[in-house]
XYZ file of C-alpha atoms in Angstrom:
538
model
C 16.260 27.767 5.410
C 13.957 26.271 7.924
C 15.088 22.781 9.911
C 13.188 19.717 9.401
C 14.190 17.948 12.560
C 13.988 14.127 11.977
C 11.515 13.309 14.608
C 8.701 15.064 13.382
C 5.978 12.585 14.935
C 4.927 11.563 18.866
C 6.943 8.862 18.895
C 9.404 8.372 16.267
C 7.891 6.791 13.600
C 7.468 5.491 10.037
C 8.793 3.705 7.344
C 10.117 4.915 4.226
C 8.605 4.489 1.129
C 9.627 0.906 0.395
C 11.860 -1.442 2.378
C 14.394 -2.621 0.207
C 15.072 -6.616 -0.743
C 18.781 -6.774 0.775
C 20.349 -9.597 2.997
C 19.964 -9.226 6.992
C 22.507 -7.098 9.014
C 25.324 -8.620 9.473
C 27.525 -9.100 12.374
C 29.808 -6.311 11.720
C 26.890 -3.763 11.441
C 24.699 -4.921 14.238
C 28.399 -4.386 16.564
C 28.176 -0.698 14.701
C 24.648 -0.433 16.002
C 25.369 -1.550 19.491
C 28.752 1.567 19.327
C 26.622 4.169 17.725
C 24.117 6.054 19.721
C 20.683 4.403 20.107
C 18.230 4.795 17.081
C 16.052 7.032 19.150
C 19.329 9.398 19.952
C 20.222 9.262 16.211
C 17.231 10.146 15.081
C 16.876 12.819 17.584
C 19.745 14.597 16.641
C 19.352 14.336 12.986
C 18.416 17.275 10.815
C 16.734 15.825 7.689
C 17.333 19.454 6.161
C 21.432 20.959 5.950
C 21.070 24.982 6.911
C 22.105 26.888 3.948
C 26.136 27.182 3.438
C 27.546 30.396 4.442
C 30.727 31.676 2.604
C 34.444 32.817 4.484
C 35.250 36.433 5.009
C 36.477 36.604 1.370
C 35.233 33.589 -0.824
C 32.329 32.690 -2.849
C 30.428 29.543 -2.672
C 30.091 27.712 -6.004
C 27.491 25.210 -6.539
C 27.004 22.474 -8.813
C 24.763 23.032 -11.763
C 23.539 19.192 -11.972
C 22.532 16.907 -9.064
C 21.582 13.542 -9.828
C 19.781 11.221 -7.502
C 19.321 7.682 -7.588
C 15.888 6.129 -6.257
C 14.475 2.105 -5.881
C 11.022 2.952 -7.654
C 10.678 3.564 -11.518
C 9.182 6.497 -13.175
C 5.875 5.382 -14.881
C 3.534 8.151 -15.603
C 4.201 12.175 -15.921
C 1.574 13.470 -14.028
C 0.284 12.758 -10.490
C -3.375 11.066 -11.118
C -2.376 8.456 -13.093
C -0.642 6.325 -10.570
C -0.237 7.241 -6.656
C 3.420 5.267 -6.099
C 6.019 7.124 -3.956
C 7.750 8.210 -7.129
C 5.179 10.009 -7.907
C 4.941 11.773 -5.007
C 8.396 13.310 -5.841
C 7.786 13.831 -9.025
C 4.667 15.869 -7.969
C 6.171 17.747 -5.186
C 8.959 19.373 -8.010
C 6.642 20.059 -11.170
C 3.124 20.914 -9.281
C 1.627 22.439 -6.185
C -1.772 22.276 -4.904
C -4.464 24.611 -3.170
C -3.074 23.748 0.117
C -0.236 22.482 2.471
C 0.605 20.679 5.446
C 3.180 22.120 6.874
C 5.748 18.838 8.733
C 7.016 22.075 11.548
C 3.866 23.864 12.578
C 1.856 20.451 11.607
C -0.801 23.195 10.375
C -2.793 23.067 7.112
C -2.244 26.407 4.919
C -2.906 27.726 1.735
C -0.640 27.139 -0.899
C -1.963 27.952 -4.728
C -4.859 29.289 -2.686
C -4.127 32.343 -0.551
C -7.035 31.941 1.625
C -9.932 28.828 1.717
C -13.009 28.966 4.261
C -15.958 26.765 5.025
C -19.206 26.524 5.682
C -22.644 24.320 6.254
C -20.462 22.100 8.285
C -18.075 21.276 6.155
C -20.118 21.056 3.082
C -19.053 23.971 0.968
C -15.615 24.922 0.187
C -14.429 27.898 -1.296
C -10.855 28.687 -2.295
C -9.110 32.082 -2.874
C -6.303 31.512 -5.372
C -3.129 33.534 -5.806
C -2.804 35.689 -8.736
C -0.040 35.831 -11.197
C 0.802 32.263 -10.431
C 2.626 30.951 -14.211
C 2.017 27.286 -15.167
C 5.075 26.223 -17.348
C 3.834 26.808 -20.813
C 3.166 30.530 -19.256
C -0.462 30.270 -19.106
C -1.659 31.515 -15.999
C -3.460 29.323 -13.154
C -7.012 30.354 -12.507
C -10.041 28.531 -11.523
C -11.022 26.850 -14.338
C -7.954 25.008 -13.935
C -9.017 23.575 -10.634
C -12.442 22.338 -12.538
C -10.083 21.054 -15.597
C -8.012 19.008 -12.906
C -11.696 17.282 -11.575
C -12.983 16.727 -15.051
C -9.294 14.844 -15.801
C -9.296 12.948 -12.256
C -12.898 11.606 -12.869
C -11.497 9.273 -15.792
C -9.184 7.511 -13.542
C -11.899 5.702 -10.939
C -10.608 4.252 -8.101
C -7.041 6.245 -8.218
C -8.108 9.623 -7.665
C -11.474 8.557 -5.806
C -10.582 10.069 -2.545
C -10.771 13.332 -3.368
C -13.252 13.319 -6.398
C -16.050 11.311 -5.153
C -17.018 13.244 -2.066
C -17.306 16.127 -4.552
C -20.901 16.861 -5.609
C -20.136 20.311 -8.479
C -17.429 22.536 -8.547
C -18.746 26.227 -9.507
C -15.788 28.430 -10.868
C -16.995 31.866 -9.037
C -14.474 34.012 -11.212
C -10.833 33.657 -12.190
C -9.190 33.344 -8.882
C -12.250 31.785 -7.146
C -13.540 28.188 -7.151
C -16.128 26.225 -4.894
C -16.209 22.921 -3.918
C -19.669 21.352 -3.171
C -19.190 18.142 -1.506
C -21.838 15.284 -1.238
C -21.990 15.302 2.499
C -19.930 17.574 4.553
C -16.223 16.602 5.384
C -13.961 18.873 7.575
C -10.790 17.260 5.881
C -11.498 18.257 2.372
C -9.029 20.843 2.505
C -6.655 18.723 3.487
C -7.321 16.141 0.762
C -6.319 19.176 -1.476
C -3.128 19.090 -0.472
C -2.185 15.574 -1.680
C -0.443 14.883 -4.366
C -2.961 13.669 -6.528
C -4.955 16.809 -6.156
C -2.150 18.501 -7.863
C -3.491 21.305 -10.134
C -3.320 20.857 -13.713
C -3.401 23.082 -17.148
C -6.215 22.907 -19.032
C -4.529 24.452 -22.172
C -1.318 22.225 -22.019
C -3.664 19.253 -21.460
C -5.725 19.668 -24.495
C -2.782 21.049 -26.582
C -0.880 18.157 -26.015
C -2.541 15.004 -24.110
C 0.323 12.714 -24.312
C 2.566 15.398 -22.325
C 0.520 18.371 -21.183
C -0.587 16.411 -17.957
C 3.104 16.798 -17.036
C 3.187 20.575 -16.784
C 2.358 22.533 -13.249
C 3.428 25.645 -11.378
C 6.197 24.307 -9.235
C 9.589 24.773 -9.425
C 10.849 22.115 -11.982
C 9.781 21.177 -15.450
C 10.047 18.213 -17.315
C 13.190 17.928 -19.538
C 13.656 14.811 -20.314
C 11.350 11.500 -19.475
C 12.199 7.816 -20.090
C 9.506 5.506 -18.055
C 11.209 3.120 -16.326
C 14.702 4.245 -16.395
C 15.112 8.427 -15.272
C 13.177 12.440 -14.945
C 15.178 14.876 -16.051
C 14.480 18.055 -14.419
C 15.261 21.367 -15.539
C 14.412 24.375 -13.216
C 11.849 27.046 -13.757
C 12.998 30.049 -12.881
C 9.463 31.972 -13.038
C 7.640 29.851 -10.507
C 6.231 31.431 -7.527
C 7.715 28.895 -5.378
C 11.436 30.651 -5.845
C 9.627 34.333 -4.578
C 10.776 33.307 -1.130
C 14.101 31.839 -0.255
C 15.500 33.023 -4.197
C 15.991 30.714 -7.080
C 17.766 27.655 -6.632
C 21.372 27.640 -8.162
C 20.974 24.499 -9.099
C 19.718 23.959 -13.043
C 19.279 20.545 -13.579
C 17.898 17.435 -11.092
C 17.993 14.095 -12.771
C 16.476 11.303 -10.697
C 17.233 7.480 -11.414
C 15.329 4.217 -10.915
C 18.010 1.889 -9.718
C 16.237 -1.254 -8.157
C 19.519 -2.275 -6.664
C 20.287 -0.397 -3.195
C 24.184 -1.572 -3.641
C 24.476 -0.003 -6.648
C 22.819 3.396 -5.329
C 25.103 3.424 -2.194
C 28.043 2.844 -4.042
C 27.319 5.793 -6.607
C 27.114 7.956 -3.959
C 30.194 6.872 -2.470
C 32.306 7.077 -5.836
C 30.375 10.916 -6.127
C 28.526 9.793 -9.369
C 25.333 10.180 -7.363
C 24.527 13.042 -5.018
C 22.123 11.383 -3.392
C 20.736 7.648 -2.907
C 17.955 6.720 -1.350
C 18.107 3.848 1.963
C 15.414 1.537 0.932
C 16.556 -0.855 3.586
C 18.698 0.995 6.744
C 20.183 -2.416 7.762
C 23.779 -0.600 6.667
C 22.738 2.594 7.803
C 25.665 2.905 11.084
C 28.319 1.680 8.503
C 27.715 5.000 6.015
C 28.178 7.268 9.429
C 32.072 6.368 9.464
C 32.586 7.413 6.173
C 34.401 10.306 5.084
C 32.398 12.645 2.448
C 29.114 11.307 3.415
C 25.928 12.253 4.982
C 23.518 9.764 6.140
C 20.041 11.645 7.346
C 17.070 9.766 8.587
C 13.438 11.365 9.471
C 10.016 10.077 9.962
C 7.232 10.091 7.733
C 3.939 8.381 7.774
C 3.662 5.264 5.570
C 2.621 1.956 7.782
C 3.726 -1.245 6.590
C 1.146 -3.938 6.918
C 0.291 -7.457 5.778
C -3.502 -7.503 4.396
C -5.581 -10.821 3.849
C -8.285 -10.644 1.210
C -11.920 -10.877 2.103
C -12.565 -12.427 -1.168
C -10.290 -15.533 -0.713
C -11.402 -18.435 1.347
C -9.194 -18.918 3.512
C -9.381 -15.369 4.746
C -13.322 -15.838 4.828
C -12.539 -17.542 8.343
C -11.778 -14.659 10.947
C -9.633 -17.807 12.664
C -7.024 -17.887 9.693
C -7.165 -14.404 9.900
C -6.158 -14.126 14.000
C -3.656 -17.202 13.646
C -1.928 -15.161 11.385
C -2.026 -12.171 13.045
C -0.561 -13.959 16.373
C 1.855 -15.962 14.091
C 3.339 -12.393 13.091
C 6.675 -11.106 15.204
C 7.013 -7.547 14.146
C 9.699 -6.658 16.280
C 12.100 -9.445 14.783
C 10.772 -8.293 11.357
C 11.266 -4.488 11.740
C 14.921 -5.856 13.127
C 15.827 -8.103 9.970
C 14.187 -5.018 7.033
C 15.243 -2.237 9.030
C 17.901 -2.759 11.775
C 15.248 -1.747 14.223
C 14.773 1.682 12.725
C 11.181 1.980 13.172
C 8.196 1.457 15.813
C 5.850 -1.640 15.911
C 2.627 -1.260 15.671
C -0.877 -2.116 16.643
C -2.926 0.327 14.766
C -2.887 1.338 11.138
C -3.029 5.629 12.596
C -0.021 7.121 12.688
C 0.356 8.548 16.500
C -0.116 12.205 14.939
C -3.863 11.271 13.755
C -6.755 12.193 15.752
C -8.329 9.373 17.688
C -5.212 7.432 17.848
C -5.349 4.519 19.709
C -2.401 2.552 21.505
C -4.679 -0.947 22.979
C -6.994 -3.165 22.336
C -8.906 -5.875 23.385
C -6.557 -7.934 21.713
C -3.280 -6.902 20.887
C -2.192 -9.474 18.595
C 1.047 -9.306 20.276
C 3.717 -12.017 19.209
C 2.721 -15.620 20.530
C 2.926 -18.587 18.494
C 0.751 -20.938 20.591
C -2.383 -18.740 20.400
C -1.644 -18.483 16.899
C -2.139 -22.333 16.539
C -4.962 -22.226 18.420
C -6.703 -19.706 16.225
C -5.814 -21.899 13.368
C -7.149 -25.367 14.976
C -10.312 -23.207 15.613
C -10.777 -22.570 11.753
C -11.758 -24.959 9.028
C -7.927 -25.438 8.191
C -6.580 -26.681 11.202
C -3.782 -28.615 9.176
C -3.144 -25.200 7.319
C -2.667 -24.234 3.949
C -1.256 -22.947 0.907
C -1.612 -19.426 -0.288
C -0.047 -16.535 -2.784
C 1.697 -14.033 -0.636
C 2.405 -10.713 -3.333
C 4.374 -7.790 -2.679
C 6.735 -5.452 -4.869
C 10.165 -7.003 -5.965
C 12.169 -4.558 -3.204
C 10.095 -5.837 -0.226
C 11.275 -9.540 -0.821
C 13.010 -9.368 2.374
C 9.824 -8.591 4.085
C 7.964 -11.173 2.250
C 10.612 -14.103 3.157
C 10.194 -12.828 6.615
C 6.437 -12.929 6.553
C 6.724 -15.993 5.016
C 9.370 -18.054 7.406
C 7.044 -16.768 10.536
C 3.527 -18.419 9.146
C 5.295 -21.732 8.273
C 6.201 -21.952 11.642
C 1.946 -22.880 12.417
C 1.508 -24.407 9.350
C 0.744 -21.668 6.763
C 2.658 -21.641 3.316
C 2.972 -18.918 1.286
C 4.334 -18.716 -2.357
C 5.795 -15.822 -2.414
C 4.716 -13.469 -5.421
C 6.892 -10.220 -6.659
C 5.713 -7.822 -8.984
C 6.106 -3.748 -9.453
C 4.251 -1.343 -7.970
C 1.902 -0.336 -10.901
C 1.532 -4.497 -10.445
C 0.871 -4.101 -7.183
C -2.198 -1.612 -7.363
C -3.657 -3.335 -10.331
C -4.004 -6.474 -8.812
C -4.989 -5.203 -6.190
C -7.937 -3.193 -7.578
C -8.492 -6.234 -9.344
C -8.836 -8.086 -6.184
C -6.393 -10.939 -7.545
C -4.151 -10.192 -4.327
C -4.352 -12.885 -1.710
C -2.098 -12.106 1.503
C 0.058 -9.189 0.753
C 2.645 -7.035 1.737
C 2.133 -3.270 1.312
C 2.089 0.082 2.843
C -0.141 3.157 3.009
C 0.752 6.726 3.576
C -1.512 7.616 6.627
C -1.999 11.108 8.061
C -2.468 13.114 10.877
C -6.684 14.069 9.638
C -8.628 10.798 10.258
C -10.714 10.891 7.065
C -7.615 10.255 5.101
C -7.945 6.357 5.933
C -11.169 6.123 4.193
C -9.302 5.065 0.856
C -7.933 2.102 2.577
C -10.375 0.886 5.235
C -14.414 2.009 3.479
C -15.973 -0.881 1.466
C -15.702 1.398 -2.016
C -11.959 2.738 -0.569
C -9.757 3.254 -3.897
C -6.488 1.632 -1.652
C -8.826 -1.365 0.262
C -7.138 -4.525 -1.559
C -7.983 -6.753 1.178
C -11.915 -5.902 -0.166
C -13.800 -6.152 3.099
C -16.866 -4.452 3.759
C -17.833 -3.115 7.004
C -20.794 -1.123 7.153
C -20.176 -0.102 10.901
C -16.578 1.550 9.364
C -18.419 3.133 6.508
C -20.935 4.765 8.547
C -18.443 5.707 11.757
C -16.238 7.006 8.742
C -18.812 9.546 7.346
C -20.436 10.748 11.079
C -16.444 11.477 11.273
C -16.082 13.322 8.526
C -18.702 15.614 9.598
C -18.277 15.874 13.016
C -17.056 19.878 14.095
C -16.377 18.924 17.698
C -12.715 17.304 18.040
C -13.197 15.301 20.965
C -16.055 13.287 19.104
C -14.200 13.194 16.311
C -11.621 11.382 18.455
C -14.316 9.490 19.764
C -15.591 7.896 16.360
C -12.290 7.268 14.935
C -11.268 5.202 18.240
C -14.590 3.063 17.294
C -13.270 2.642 13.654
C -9.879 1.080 14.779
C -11.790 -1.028 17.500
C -13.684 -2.517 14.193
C -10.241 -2.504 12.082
C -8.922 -4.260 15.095
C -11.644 -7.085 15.130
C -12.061 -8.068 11.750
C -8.140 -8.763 11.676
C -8.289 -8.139 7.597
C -4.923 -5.695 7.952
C -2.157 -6.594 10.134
C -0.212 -3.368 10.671
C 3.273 -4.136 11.215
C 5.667 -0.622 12.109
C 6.696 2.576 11.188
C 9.828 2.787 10.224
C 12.181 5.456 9.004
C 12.823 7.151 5.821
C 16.407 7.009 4.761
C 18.728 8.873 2.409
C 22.540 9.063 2.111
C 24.141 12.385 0.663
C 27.542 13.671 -0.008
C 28.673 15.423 2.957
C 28.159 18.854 0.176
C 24.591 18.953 -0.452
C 22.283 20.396 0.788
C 18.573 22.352 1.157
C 16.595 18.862 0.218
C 14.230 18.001 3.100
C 12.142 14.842 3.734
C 8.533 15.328 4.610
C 6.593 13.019 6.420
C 4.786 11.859 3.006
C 8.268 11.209 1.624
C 11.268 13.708 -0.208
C 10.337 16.983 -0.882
C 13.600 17.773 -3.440
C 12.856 21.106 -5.184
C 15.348 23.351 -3.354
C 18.212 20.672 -3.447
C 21.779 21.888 -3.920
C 25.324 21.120 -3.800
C 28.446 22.760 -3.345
C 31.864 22.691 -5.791
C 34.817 21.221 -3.885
């Protein structure tokens, strides 16, 4: 099996996939932070993915035929364009694959349903080489007109799969096992947007056979056994994928995954062994779970920033004032320390230190310092302050309160406003969103960021419009020559940086807590990666 170690990115990074609504550390677990080795150290020496069990001169290892896993987001949709929430990442990383792969070790983009891809005019044209023999899970077998299917579907859905459709001009199905991408104007990241999750590759056959479930069926390594939105996936495993052909099939035959909103509940499961796994929302207890017997706290990094965004649309976020009062009025390191026990890194740009043109200062820093936020707000045309809606999903209360207590302290109020993540996005297409609290899965290919920060971006909530972005975005996006590359991108978080409309906050950690038997699960740094999870009979 390969080894995921934990710190994956330049500088220990990022958040999991939600921070979880639970009560600050308390005293007893900040003393088991101070005993324990320092985050840094713990995440060092953390292997997010077990080595493979080896048997006694003698024995034979027996493994469970069901694992169940408990998880703090619902289950909504089936397949991966209708909704991009982090369940739906794992759902999409067992039942599909896509024509590529980034791979978290060598940090290198390969083919993956496609055995070979090349471009050329720039950037412009695309053309991938897929794999033969490759089964979808009604047994029809993946070729190129299942690539075009997959645009034709993603087109209906607008702004959710508009990062990866839009920039696409035609797609030209060559023959069965070859497809071309024409893009609009050239983009050296497209293949890398094909190896998202919403660019997972879909059946045309199952699809039109069956709309209501045929979006559900791919090539990878699980099939859908059982589904009950809101409540639980029951996985079942498919022994002819290709994605068995190199370690051998899993000997595991069933995965269930859970929604359980309550992190208690999920941590005691997996205490009591009715869970095999539960995710850490919130790693405020995650010290305490080291010193117990049969368990298996791992931590790694990913690439989701958490940030507070102000909408452009909203008057008092008109004011680029309001906007720098409450970006001064903001103390991220006492908020990463109350949602995460300090498992995370603050931050002052929304790119994730692995993404070309990174950039570490500013002209201002927005660092921590309450009188300069009240001088920002005595600037703008509500010096007495205000009242506004402050929205995020029901398990980042915690955040929110935080948030919240901070920007009373100059005068700002905010009502705070929970909802669900499908909630979340459609208000926030909508542009109904005020302030919020979110997070965004970044990446280490700049282009990536257009969805959140471009005028038309399917993920930009806060609205703003920036035509200097937009424009260093695209020159970007075609640009050959790293070093300019690196060059425009710095330029795009120097404009980020002054219109103040996102306030990135950290990345922190993503967190999971095992029984001490499983094993061959591994986090990725765009969240769990499950398919080859396994656990040992005791």
């Amino acid at each position: 099996m390969k080894k995921v170690l934990a710190l994956m990115l330049a500088a220990a990074m990022v958040l999991g996939l939600v921070a979880c609504g639970s009560k600050p550390a308390t005293t007893e677990t900040q003393a088991a932070a101070t005993e324990a080795a320092t985050t840094k150290a713990v995440i060092e020496n953390q292997v997010a993915t077990k080595e493979a069990a080896t048997a006694a001169e003698g024995e034979t290892l027996t493994y469970k035929k069901d694992i169940v896993i408990a998880h703090h987001q619902a289950n909504v949709a089936r397949g991966p364009q209708d909704t991009g929430s982090g369940m739906q990442k794992i759902l999409g990383f067992m039942i599909f694959n896509r024509l590529t792969i980034f791979d978290p070790e060598s940090k290198e983009l390969k083919g993956s349903l496609a055995e070979s891809f090349e471009q050329e005019n720039g950037g412009q044209i695309w053309t991938f080489h897929l794999r033969k023999g490759i089964k979808f899970q009604n047994g029809e077998e993946l070729t190129a007109d299942d690539c075009l299917y997959t645009y034709e579907r993603a087109k209906e859905f607008g702004k959710s799969t508009s990062a990866w459709v839009d920039p696409i001009e035609t797609i030209e199905v060559i023959d069965d096992y070859t497809v071309k991408y024409t893009l609009k104007k050239a983009n050296m990241d497209f293949a890398f947007q094909m190896s998202t999750n919403q660019s997972s590759i879909l059946n045309r056959e199952a699809n039109e056979a069956d709309p209501e479930i045929g979006y559900g069926i791919g090539t990878g390594g699980w099939m859908i056994d059982e589904f009950v939105a809101n409540d639980y996936t029951k996985f079942k495993r498919f022994d002819e994928s290709w994605v068995w052909e190199e370690n051998g099939i899993n000997p595991t035959e069933t995965i269930t995954i859970k929604y359980m909103a309550d992190q208690n509940a999920r941590m005691l499961g997996v205490q009591a062994g009715d869970l095999d796994i539960g995710c850490i929302a919130n790693n405020a207890e995650f010290y305490n779970y080291q010193k117990i017997e049969g368990l298996n706290p791992v931590v790694a990094a990913s690439w989701s920033c958490d940030y507070v965004g102000m909408n452009a649309n909203c008057e008092y976020f008109k004011d680029i004032n309001v906007r720098k009062a409450v970006a001064y009025a903001i103390n991220k390191d006492e908020a990463l320390e109350i949602i995460n026990n300090g498992f995370g890194l603050t931050c002052k740009s929304m790119w994730c230190p692995d993404t070309i043109g990174y950039k570490e200062n500013f002209e201002e820093n927005y660092e921590y310092n309450v009188e300069k936020a009240k001088e920002y707000l005595a600037k703008s045309a509500y010096p007495n302050g205000f009242t506004c809606k402050l929205t995020t999903i029901n398990a980042y209360s915690l955040y929110a309160e935080t948030v919240q207590a901070q920007l009373a302290a100059i005068g700002i109020n905010c009502e705070v406003e929970l909802t669900d993540s499908p909630g979340m996005n459609e208000a926030g297409k909508a542009g109904t969103l005020e302030m919020y609290v979110w997070n965004s899965t970044m990446s280490p290919f700049g282009d990536f960021s257009r969805k959140l920060i471009t005028s038309d971006g399917a993920s930009n909530y806060a609205h703003f419009k920036n035509e200097k972005i937009d424009k260093l975005m695209s020159d970007a996006a075609a640009e050959g020559d790293a070093a300019k590359r690196a060059e425009l991108y710095e330029q795009v978080q120097d404009e980020l940086n002054a219109d103040c409309y996102l306030v990135p906050m950290f990345f922190g950690y993503l967190s999971n807590l095992t029984r001490d038997n499983v094993e061959g699960y591994q986090f990725t740094s765009e969240g769990y990666y499950m398919y080859n999870v396994r656990a040992i009979e005791k």
